[in-house]
CSV table of C-alpha atoms in Angstrom, one decimal:
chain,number,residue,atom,x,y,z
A,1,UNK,CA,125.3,60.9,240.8
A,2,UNK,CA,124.6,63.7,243.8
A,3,UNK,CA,121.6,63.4,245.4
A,4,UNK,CA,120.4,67.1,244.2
A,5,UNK,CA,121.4,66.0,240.2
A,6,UNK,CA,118.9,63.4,240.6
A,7,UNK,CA,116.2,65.5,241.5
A,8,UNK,CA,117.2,68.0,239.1
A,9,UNK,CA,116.6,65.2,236.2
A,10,UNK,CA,113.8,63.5,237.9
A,11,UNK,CA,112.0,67.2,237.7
A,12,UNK,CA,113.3,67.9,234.2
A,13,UNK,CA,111.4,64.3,233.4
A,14,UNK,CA,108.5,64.9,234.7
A,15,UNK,CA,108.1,68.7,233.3
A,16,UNK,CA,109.2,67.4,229.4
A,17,UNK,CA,106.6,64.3,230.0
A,18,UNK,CA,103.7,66.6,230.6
A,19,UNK,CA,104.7,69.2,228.3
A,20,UNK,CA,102.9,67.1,225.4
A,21,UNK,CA,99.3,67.5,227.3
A,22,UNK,CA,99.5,71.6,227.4
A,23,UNK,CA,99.8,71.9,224.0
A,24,UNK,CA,96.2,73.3,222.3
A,25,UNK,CA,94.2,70.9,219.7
A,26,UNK,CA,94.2,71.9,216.4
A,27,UNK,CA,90.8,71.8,215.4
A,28,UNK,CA,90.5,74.2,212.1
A,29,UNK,CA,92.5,74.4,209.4
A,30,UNK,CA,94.1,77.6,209.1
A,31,UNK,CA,93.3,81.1,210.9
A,32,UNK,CA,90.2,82.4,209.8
A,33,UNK,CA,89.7,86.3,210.6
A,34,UNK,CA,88.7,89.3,208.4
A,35,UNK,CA,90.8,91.8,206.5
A,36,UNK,CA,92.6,93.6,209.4
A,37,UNK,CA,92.1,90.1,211.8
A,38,UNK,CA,94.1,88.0,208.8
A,39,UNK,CA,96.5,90.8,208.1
A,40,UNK,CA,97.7,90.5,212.0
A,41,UNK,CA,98.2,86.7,211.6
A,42,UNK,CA,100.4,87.1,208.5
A,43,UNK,CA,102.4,89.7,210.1
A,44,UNK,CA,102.1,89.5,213.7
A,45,UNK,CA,101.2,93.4,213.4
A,46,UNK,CA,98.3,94.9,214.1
A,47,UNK,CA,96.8,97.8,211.8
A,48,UNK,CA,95.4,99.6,214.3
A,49,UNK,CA,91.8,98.9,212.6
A,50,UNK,CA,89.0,98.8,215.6
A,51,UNK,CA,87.2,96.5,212.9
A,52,UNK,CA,89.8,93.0,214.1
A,53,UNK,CA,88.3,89.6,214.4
A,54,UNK,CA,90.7,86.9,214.3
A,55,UNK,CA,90.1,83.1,214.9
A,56,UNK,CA,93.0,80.5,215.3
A,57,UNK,CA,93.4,77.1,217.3
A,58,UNK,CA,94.6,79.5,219.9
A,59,UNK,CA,91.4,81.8,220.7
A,60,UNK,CA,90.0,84.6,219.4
A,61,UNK,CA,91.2,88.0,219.3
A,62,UNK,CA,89.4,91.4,218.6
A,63,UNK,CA,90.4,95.2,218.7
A,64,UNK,CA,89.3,95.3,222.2
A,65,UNK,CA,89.5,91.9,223.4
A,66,UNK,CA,91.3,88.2,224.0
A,67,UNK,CA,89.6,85.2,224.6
A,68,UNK,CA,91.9,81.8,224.9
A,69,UNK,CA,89.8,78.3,224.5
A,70,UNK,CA,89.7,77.1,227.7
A,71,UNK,CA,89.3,72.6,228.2
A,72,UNK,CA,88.4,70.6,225.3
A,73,UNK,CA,86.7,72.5,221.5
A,74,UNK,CA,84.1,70.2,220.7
A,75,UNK,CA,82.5,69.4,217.1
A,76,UNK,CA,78.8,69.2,216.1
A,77,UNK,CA,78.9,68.4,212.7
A,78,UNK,CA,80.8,71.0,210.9
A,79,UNK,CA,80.8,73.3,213.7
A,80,UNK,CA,82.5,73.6,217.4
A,81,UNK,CA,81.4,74.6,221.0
A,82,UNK,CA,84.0,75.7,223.4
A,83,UNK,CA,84.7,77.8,227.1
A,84,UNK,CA,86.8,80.4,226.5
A,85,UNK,CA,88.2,82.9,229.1
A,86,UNK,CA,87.9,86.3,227.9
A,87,UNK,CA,89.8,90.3,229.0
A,88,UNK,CA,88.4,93.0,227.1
A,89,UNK,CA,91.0,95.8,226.9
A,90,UNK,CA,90.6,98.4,229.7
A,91,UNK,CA,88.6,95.8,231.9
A,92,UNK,CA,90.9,93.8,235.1
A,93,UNK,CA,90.3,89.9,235.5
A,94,UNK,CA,88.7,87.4,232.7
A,95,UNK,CA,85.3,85.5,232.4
A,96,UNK,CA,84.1,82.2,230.9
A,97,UNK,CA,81.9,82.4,228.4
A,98,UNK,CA,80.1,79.6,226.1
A,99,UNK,CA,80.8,79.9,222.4
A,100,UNK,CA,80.0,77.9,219.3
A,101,UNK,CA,81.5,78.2,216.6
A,102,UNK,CA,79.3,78.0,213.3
A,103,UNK,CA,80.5,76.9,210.2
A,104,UNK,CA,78.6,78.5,207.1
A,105,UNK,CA,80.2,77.1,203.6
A,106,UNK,CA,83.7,78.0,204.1
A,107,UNK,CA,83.5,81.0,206.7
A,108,UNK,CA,83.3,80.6,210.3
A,109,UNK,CA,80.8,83.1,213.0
A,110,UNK,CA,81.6,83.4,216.4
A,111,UNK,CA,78.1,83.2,218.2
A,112,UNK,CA,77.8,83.8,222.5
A,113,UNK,CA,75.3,82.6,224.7
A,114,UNK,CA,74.3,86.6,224.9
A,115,UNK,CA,73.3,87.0,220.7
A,116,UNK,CA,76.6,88.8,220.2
A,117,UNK,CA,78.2,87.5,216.8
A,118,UNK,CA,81.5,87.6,215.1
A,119,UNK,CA,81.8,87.2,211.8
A,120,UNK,CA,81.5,85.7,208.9
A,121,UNK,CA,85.5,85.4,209.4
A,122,UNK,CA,87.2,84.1,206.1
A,123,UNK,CA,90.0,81.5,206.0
A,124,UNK,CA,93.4,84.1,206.2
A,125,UNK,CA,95.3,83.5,202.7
């Protein structure tokens, strides 16, 4: 074996090895969201609603805005606190924000550090 085939596989190692650690935690159990937020993750399509809230293991999506968990989700009882990194559409660059993530009977609400809240979002059917 060539000199340059074994550092092709030694870097092909090491990338599949640490593939397994970027992968997100699943920490609910489905995508919760309201009508238009649950009607994108069935379809991958959005209607076009500015009324689009949409949480999944992933982040949390609205009409005008992205924000991807960033580090660990942690739970408090039945609820969650997490950093997520959030672009609002029209806006350059991303901030950190602080979120918890209530958990009311079956529905989840989005709540910032700021008072702003999401929600109740429904588990998507």
């Amino acid at each position: 074996m060539s000199a340059a085939t074994r550092m092709a596989v030694l870097l092909f190692a090491s990338f599949s090895m640490a593939a397994p650690a970027i992968a997100s935690e699943t920490f609910l159990d489905g995508d919760y969201g309201n009508k238009d937020g649950c009607a994108y993750s069935k379809t991958g399509e959005s209607t076009g609603s500015d009324n689009f809230f949409l949480l999944t293991n992933e982040g949390i999506t609205t009409a005008a805005s992205s924000c991807s968990f960033k580090g660990p989700v942690t739970k408090n009882g039945t609820s969650f606190a997490a950093t997520v990194s959030c672009s609002a559409e029209g806006e350059s660059g991303e901030a950190d924000e602080s979120v918890e993530i209530l958990r009311t009977r079956k529905d989840y609400t989005i709540a910032f550090k700021d008072g702003t809240r999401w929600g109740p979002l429904k588990k998507c059917k």
